[in-house]
Coordinates of C-alpha atoms in Angstrom, one line a residue:
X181 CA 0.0 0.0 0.0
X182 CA 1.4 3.2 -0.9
X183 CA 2.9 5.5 2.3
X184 CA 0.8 8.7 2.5
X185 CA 2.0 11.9 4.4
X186 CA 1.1 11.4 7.5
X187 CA 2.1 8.0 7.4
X188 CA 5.6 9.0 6.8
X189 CA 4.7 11.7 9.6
X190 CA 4.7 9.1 12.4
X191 CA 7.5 7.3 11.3
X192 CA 10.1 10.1 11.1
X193 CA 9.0 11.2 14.9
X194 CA 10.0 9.4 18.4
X195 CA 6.9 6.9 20.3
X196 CA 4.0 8.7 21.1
X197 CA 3.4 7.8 24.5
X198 CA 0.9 8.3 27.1
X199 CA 0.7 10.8 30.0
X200 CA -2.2 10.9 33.2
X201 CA -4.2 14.0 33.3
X202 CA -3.7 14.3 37.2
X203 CA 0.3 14.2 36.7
X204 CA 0.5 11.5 39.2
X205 CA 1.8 8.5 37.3
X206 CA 4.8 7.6 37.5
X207 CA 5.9 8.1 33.8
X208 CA 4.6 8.4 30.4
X209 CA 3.3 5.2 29.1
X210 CA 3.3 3.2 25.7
X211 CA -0.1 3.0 23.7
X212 CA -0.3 -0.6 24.8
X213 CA 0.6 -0.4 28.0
X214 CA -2.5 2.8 28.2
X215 CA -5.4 0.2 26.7
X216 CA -4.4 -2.5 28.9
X217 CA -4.5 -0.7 32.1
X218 CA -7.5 1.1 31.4
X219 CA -6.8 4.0 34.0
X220 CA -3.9 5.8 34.8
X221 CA -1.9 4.4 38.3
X222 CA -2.5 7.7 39.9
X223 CA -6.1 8.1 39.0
X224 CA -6.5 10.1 36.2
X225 CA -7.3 9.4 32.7
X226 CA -4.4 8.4 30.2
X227 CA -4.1 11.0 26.6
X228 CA -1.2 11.5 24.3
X229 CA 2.0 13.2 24.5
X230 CA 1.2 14.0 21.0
X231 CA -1.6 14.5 19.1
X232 CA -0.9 14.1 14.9
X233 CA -1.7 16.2 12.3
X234 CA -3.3 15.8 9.2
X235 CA -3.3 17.9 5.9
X236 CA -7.0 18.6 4.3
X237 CA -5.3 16.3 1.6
X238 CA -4.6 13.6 4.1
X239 CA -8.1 13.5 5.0
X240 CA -9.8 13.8 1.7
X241 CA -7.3 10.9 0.6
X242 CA -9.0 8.5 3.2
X243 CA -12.4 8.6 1.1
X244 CA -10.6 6.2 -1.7
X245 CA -9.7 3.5 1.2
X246 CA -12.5 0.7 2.5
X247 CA -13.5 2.0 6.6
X248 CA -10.7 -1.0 8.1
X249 CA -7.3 0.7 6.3
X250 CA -9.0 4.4 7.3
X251 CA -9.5 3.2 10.8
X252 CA -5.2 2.2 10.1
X253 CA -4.1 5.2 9.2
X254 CA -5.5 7.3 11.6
X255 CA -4.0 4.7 14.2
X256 CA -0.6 5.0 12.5
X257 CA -0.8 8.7 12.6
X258 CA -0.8 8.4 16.5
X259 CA 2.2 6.3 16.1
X260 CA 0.7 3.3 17.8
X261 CA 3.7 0.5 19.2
X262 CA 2.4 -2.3 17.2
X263 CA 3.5 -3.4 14.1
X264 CA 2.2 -1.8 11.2
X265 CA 0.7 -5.3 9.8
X266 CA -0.9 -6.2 12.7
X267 CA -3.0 -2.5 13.3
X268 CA -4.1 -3.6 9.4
X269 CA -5.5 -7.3 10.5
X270 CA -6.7 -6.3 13.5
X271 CA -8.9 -3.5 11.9
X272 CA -10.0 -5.5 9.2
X273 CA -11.3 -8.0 12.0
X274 CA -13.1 -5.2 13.8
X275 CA -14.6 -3.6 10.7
X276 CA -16.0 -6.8 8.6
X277 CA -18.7 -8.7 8.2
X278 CA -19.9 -8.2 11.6
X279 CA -21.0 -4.6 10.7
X280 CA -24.4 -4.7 8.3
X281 CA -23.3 -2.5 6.4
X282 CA -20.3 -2.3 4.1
X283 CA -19.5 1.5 4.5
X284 CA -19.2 0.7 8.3
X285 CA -21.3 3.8 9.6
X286 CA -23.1 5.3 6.2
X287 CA -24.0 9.0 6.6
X288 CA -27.9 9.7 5.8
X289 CA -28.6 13.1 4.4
X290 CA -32.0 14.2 5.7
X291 CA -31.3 17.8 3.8
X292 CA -28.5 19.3 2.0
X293 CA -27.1 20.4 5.3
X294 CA -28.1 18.0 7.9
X295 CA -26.1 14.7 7.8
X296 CA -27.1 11.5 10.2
X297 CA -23.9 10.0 10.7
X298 CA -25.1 6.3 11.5
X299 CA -23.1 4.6 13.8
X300 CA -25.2 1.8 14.9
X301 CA -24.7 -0.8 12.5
X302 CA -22.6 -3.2 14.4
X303 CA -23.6 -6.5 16.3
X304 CA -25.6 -4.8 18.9
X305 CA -27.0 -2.0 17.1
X306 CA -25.2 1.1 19.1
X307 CA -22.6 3.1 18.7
X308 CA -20.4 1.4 21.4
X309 CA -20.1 -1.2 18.7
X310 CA -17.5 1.3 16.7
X311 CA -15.3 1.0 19.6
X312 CA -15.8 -2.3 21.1
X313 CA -15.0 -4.5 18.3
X314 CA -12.0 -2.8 17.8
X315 CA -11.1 -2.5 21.5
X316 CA -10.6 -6.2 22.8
X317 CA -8.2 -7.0 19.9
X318 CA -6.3 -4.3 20.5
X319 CA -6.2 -5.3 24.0
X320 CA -5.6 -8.7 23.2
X321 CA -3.0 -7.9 20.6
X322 CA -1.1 -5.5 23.5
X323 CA -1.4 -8.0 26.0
X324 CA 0.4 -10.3 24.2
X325 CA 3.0 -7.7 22.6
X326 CA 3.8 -7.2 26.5
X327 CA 3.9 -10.5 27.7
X328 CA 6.5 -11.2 25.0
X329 CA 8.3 -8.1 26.2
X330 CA 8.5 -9.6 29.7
X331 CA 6.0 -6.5 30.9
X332 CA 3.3 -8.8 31.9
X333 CA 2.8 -11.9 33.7
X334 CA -0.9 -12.5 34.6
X335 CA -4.7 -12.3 32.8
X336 CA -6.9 -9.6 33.0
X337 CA -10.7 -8.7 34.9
X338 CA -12.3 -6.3 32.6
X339 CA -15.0 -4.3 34.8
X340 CA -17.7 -2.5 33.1
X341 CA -20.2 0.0 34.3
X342 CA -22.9 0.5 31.5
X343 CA -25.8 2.6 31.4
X344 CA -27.1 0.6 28.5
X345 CA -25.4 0.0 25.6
X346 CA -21.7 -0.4 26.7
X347 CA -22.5 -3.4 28.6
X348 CA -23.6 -5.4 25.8
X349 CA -20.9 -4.2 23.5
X350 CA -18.1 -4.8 25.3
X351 CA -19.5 -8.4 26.5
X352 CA -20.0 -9.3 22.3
X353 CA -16.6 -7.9 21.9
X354 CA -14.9 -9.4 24.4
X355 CA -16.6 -12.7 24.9
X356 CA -14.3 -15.8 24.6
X357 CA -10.8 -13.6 24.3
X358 CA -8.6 -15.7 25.9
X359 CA -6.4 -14.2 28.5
X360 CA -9.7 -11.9 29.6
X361 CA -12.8 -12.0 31.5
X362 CA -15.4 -9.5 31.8
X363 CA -18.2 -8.6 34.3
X364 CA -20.6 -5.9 33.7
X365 CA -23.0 -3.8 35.9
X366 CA -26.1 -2.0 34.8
X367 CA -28.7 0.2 36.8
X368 CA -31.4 -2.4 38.0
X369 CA -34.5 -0.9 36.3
X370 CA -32.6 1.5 34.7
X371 CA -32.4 -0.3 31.0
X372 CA -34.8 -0.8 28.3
X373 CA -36.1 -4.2 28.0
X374 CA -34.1 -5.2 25.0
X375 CA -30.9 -3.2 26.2
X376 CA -31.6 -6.2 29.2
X377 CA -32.3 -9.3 27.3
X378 CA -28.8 -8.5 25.3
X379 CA -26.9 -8.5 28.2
X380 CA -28.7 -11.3 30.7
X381 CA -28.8 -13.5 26.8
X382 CA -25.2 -12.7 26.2
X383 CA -22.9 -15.8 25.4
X384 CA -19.7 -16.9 26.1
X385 CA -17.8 -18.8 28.5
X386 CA -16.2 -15.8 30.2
X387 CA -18.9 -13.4 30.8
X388 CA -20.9 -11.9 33.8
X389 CA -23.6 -9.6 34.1
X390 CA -25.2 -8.0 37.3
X391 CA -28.0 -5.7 37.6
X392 CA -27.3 -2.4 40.8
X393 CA -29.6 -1.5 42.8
X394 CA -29.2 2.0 41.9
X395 CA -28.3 3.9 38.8
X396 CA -25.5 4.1 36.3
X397 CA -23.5 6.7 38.2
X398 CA -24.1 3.9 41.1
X399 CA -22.3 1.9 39.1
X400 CA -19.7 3.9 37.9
X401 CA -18.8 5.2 41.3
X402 CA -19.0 1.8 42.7
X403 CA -16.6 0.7 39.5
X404 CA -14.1 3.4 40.2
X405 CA -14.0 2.6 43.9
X406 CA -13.2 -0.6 43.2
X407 CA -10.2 -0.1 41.0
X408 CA -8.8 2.1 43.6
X409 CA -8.8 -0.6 46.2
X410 CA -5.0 -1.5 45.9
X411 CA -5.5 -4.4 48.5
X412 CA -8.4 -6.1 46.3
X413 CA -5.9 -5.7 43.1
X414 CA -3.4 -7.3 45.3
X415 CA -5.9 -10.3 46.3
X416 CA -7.2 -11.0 42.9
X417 CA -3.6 -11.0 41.9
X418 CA -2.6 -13.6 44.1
X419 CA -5.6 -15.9 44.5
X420 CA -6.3 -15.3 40.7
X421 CA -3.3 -14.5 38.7
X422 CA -5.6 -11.5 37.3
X423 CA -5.6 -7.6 37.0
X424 CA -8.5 -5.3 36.6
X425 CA -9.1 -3.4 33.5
X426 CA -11.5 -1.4 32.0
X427 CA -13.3 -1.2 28.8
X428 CA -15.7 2.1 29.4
X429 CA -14.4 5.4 27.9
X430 CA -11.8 6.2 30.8
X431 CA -9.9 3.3 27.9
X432 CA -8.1 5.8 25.6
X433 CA -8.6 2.4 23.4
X434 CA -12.3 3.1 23.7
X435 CA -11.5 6.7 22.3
X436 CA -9.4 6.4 19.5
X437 CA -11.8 4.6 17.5
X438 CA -14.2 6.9 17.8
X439 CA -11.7 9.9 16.8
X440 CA -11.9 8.0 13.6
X441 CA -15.3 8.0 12.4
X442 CA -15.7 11.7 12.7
X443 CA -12.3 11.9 10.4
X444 CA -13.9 9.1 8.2
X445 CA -17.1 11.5 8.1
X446 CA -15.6 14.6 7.0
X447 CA -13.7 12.8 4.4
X448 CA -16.9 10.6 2.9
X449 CA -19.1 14.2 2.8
X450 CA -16.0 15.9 0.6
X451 CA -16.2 12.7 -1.5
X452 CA -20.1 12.8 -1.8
X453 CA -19.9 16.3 -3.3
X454 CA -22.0 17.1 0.0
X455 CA -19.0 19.5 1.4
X456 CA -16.1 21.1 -0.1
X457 CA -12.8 20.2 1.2
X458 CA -12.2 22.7 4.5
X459 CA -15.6 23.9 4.7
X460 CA -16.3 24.0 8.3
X461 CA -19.0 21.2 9.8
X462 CA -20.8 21.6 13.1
X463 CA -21.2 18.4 14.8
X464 CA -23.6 17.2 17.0
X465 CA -23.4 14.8 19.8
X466 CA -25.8 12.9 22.5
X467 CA -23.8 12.5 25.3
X468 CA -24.1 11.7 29.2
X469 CA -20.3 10.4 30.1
X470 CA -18.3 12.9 27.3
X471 CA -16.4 10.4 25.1
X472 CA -18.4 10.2 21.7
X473 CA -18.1 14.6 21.4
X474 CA -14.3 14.6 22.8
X475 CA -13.7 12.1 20.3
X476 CA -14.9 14.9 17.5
X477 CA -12.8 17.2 19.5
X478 CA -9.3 15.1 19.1
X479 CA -10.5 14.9 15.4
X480 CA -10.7 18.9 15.5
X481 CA -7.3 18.7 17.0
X482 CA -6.1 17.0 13.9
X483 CA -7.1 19.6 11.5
X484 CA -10.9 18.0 10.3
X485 CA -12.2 21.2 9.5
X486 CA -15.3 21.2 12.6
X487 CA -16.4 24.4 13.7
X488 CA -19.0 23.8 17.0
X489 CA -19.3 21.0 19.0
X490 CA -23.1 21.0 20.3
X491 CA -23.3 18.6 23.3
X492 CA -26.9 17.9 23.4
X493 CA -28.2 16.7 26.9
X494 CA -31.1 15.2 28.3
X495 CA -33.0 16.3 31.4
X496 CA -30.0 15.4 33.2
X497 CA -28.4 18.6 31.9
X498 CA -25.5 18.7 34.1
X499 CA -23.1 19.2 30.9
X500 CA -25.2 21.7 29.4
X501 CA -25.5 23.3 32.6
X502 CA -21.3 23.7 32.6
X503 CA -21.0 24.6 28.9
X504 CA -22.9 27.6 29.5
X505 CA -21.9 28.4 32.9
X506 CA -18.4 26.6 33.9
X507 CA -19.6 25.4 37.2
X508 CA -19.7 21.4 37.1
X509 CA -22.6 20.7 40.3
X510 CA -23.8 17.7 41.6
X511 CA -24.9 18.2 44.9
X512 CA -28.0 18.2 44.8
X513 CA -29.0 17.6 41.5
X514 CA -31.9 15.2 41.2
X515 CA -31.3 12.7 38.7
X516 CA -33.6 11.8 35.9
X517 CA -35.3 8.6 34.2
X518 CA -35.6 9.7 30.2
X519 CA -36.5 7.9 27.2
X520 CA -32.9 7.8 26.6
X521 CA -31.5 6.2 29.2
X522 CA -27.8 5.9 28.1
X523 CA -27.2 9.7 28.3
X524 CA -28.6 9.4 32.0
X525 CA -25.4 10.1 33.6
X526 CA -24.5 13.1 36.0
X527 CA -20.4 11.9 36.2
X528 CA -19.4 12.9 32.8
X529 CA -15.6 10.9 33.1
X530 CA -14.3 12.2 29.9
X531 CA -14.6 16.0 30.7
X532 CA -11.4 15.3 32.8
X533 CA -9.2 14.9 29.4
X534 CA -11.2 17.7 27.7
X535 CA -10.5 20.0 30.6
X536 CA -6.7 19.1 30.6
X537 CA -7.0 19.9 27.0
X538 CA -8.4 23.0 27.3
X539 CA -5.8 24.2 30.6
X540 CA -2.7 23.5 28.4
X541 CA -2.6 20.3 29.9
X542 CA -2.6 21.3 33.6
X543 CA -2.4 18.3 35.5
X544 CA -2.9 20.2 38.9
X545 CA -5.7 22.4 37.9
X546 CA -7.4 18.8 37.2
X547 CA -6.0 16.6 40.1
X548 CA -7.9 19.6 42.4
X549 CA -10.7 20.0 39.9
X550 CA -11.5 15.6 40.7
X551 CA -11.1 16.4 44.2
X552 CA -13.5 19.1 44.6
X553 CA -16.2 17.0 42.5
X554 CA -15.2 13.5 44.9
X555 CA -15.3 15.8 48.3
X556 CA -18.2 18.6 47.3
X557 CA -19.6 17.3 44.6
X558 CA -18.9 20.6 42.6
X559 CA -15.9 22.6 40.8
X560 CA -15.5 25.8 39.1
X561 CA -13.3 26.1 36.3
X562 CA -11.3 29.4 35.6
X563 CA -12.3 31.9 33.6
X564 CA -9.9 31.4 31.3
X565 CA -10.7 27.7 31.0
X566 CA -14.3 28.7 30.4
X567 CA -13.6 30.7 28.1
X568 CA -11.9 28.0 25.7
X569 CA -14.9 25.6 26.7
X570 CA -17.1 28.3 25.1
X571 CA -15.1 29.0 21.9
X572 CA -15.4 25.5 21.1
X573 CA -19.1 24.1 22.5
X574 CA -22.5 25.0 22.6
X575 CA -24.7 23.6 24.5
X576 CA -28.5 22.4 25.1
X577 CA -30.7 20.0 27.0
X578 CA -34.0 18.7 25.5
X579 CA -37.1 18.0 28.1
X580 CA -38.7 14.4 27.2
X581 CA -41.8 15.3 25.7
X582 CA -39.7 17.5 23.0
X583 CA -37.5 14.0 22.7
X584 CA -40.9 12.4 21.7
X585 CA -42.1 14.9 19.4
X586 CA -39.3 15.3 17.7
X587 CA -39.0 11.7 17.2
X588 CA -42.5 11.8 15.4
X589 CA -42.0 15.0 14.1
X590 CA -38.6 13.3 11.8
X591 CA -40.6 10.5 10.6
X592 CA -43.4 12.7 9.6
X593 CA -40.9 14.9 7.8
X594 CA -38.4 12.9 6.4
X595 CA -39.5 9.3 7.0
X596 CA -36.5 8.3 9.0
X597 CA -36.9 7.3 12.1
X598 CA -35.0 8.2 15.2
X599 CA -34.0 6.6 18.5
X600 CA -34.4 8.8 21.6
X601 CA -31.3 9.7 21.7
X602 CA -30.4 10.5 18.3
X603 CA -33.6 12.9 18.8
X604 CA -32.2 14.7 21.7
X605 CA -28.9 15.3 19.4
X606 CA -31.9 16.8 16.2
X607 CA -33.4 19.3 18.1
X608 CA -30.4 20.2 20.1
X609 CA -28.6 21.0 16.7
X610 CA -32.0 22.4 15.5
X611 CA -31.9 24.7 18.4
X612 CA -28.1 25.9 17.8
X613 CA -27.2 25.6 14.6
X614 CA -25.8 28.2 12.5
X615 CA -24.8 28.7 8.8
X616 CA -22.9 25.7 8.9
X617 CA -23.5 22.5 7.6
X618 CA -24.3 19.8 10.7
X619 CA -23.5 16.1 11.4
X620 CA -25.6 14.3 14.0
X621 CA -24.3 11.7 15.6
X622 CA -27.4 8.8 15.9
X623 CA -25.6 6.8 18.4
X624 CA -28.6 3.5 18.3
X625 CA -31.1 2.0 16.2
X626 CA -34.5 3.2 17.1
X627 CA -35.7 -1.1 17.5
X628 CA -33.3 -0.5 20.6
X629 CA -36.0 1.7 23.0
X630 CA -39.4 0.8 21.1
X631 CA -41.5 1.5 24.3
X632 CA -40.4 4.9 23.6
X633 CA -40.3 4.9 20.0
X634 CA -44.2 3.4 20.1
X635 CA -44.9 6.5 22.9
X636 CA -43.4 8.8 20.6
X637 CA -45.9 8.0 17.7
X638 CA -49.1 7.3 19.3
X639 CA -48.9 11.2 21.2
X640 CA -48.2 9.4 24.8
X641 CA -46.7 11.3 27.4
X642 CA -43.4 10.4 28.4
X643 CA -43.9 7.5 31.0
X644 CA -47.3 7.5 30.3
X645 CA -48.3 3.2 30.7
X646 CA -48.6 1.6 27.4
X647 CA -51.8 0.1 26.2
X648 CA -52.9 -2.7 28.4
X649 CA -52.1 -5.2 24.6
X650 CA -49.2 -3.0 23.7
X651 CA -47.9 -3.6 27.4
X652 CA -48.0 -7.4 27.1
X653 CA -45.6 -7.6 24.4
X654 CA -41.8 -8.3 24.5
X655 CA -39.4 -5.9 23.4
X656 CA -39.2 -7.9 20.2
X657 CA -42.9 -7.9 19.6
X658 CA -43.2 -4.3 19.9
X659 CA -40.3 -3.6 17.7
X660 CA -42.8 -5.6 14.7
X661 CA -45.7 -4.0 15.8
X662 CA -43.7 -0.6 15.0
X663 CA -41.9 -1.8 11.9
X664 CA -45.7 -3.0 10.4
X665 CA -46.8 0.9 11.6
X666 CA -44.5 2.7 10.3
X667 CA -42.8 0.8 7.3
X668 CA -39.3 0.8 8.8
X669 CA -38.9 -3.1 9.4
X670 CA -34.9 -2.7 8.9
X671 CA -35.2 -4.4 12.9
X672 CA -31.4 -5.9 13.2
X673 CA -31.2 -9.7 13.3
X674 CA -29.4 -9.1 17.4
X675 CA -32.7 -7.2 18.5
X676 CA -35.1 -9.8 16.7
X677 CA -34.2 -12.9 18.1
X678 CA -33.5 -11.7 21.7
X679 CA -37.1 -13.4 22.7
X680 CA -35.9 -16.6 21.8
X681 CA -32.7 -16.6 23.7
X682 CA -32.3 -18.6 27.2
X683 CA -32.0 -15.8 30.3
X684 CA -28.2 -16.4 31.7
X685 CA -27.8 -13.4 34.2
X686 CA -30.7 -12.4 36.6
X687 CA -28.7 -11.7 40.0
X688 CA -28.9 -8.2 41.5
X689 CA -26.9 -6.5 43.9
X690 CA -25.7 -3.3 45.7
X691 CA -23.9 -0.9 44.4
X692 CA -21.0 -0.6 46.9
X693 CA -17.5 -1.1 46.8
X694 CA -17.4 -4.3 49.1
X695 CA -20.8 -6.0 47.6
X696 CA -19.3 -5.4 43.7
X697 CA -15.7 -6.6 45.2
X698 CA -17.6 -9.8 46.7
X699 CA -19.4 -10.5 43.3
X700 CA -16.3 -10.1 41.3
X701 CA -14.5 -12.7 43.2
X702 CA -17.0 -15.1 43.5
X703 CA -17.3 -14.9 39.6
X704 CA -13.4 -15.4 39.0
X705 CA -14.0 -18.2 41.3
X706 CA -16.6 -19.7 39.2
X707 CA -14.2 -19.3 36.3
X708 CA -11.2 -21.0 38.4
X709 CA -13.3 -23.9 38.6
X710 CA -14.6 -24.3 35.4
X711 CA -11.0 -23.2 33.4
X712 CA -8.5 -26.0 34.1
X713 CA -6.1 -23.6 32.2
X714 CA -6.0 -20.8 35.0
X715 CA -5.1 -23.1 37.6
X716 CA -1.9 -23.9 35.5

């Protein structure tokens, strides 16, 4: 394959390594060494020394190459430590067959200036799907580079709190990796039926699930506690021979696949003749934890010609609430149910690298920003920081009867039909948007929150009880009933079969540090017994 610029870019320049945002690690770290521990030693997140640069030519040039050698480039470009071969297998593996779609994510153009980037085409029908196929080979494929390096000597615990739609990626991804396990946690109550049935249905010999009592930031407290308990790493260790990693978005491996598909975007509109090359496009992001709209930041960073970033928020609008006023507060905000339940998140973790970003890469600032939000639940940023923060964001929240309307109001319109979230992300970026072209990020695929989606077109109110015959019904059975209704019967073959699928995981438990500790060693005990291999 012939060596483009930025290509020959990374090679002429030293390892890009990794640094922690809080500056308390103990020194910069390789890219494999960042995906396989997941978090940073001193608590922070890990990011690059160096972030690469690409020419409008280098990114209009990507348009010519299938999504797997796009997804290569862009992953040489930041100088990744494996070899150059095996970042071309292992996106070819990630970007296949298992994707319903050939282009990967196609971008659906709803007018001449609104694009739907659709990144929900994977084996479980979200977005997480971009990242979580690629993810657990390139933590596989690290692993091993280390192992042979003599860096590491034991098996990995990958701990997972989900609010939905992680969960079931990162179980599909990494089910039956050898040299990994992985238990997830989701809000008890707090998923949609068929976000459940993917996860309790899930497969694979090396797989747990749990519901909290609680909800997602529950879990993600309870998940972060639990990885800063040096004497359970020291006990699973010993009894197990394992280490505990993590595949949610604090994974810099989570991140840099989804840096890609906003570069990939940008590109495939200049090759559709729907933008001309360095034309500015807005961009539009659902989010609840920060990842998928600092991934179109890092592309920014690159030189993709984006102008705004809208973050578009639910009802909990604790990120809108800081965009437009640069106090982050928690304490004694009251946290919502929505009809899109995986942007119902208060603890947005990736604001910690866009904040270091934005300071110049103060680690100090941060370490006593983390601090204030752990001991008062609050921080205030600088003016100076804010003032960054609002050359590059805009920000809006969207109540959940506006998220229904507009969800009927887009089908009417343009019949295309929207999850809940992707609608939150429409009428956000109908609310802001400028003279720019805009690309919405639709982040699942409607047949994922049909309760909704049925509420949403029969005029209900949001919560509002179903019909008593529409109430009976399975996830599944809905999702028909709406396909027949509406004429979009595109339901995946993952969502449709879910009601035939035996019930694995049903156990519920608390959401503290000691109960989640107790499960995850009873579960690698389970495994012990079952694995003759990890008693060698």
């Amino acid at each position: 394959m012939e060596t483009c610029e930025f290509d020959q870019k990374a090679q002429d320049k030293a390892l890009n390594l990794y640094i922690d945002t809080r500056g308390a690690g103990p020194r910069p770290v390789t890219f494999t060494e960042a995906v396989v521990d997941g978090l940073a030693a001193g608590g922070g997140l890990y990011v690059p020394e160096r972030v690469p640069e690409l020419s409008l030519e280098d990114i209009a040039a990507l348009a010519q190459l299938p999504y797997a050698p796009r997804a290569a480039r862009i992953y040489r470009a930041f100088d990744v430590d494996l070899p150059a071969e095996t970042i071309e297998e292992l996106m070819a593996q990630a970007y296949g067959d298992n994707f319903d779609d050939e282009r990967i994510c196609p971008i659906t153009s709803l007018t001449a200036d609104t694009h739907v980037l659709e990144l929900w085409h994977g084996p479980t029908s979200a977005f997480k799907d971009m990242a979580l196929q690629c993810l657990p080979r390139f933590f596989s494929a690290s692993a091993a580079q280390l192992r042979e390096q003599g860096k590491l000597d034991h098996d990995f615990l990958i701990l997972v709190a989900t609010s939905g739609d992680t969960g079931k990626a990162a179980l599909e991804g990494f089910r039956d990796v050898d040299g990994v396990s992985i238990a997830v946690m989701y809000p008890d109550g707090g998923v949609s039926d068929i976000q459940f049935k993917q996860m309790a249905t899930q497969r694979g010999r090396n797989v747990q699930v749990w519901g909290v009592r609680g909800n997602f930031d529950d879990c993600q407290t309870g998940a972060k506690n639990v990885f800063g308990d040096e004497a359970f790493a020291a006990r699973l260790l010993e009894e197990h021979g394992v280490a505990l990693s993590s595949a949610n978005s604090i994974n810099w491996g989570r991140l840099m696949p989804q840096i890609v598909y906003y570069v990939s975007a940008y590109a495939q509109l200049v090759a559709d003749g729907k933008l001309s090359l360095g034309d500015e496009l807005d961009v539009c992001v659902p989010t609840g934890n920060f990842g998928n709209i600092l991934a179109a930041y890092y592309a920014k960073r690159m030189g993709v010609p984006l102008g705004m970033l809208y973050c578009a928020s639910n009802e909990n609008r604790v990120l809108t609430d800081f965009i437009n006023t640069g106090t982050y507060d928690i304490s004694e905000r009251e946290f919502v149910l929505t009809p899109s339940p995986s942007m119902d998140i208060l603890v947005s973790s990736n604001l910690e690298r866009q904040l270091f970003e934005l300071t110049g890469r103060d680690a100090a600032a941060i370490a006593g920003w983390m601090s204030d939000l752990r001991e008062q639940r609050r921080f205030r940023v600088d003016e100076e920081t804010f003032a960054r923060v609002r050359e590059l964001f805009a920000s809006d929240s969207i109540d959940n009867a506006t998220c229904l309307d507009t969800i009927k109001r887009v089908l009417d319109e343009h019949d295309y039909l929207l999850d809940p979230h992707t609608a939150v992300a429409y009428q956000t970026a109908e609310n802001l948007r400028g003279e720019n072209p805009v690309l919405i990020a639709s982040t699942a695929h409607w047949a994922k929150f049909g309760d909704n989606v049925y509420r949403a077109l029969h005029g209900l109110e949001p919560g509002a009880p179903l019909p008593d015959d529409v109430a009976a019904l399975s996830g599944c059975a809905l999702n028909e009933l709406i396909a027949r209704e509406t004429g979009h019967d595109d339901i995946p073959r993952g969502l449709a079969e879910l009601d035939a699928l035996p019930i694995r995981f049903g156990e519920v438990i608390e959401g503290g540090t000691d109960s989640i500790e107790t499960a995850a060693a009873r579960f690698l005990e389970k495994l012990d017994a079952t694995t003759p291999a990890r008693n060698d």
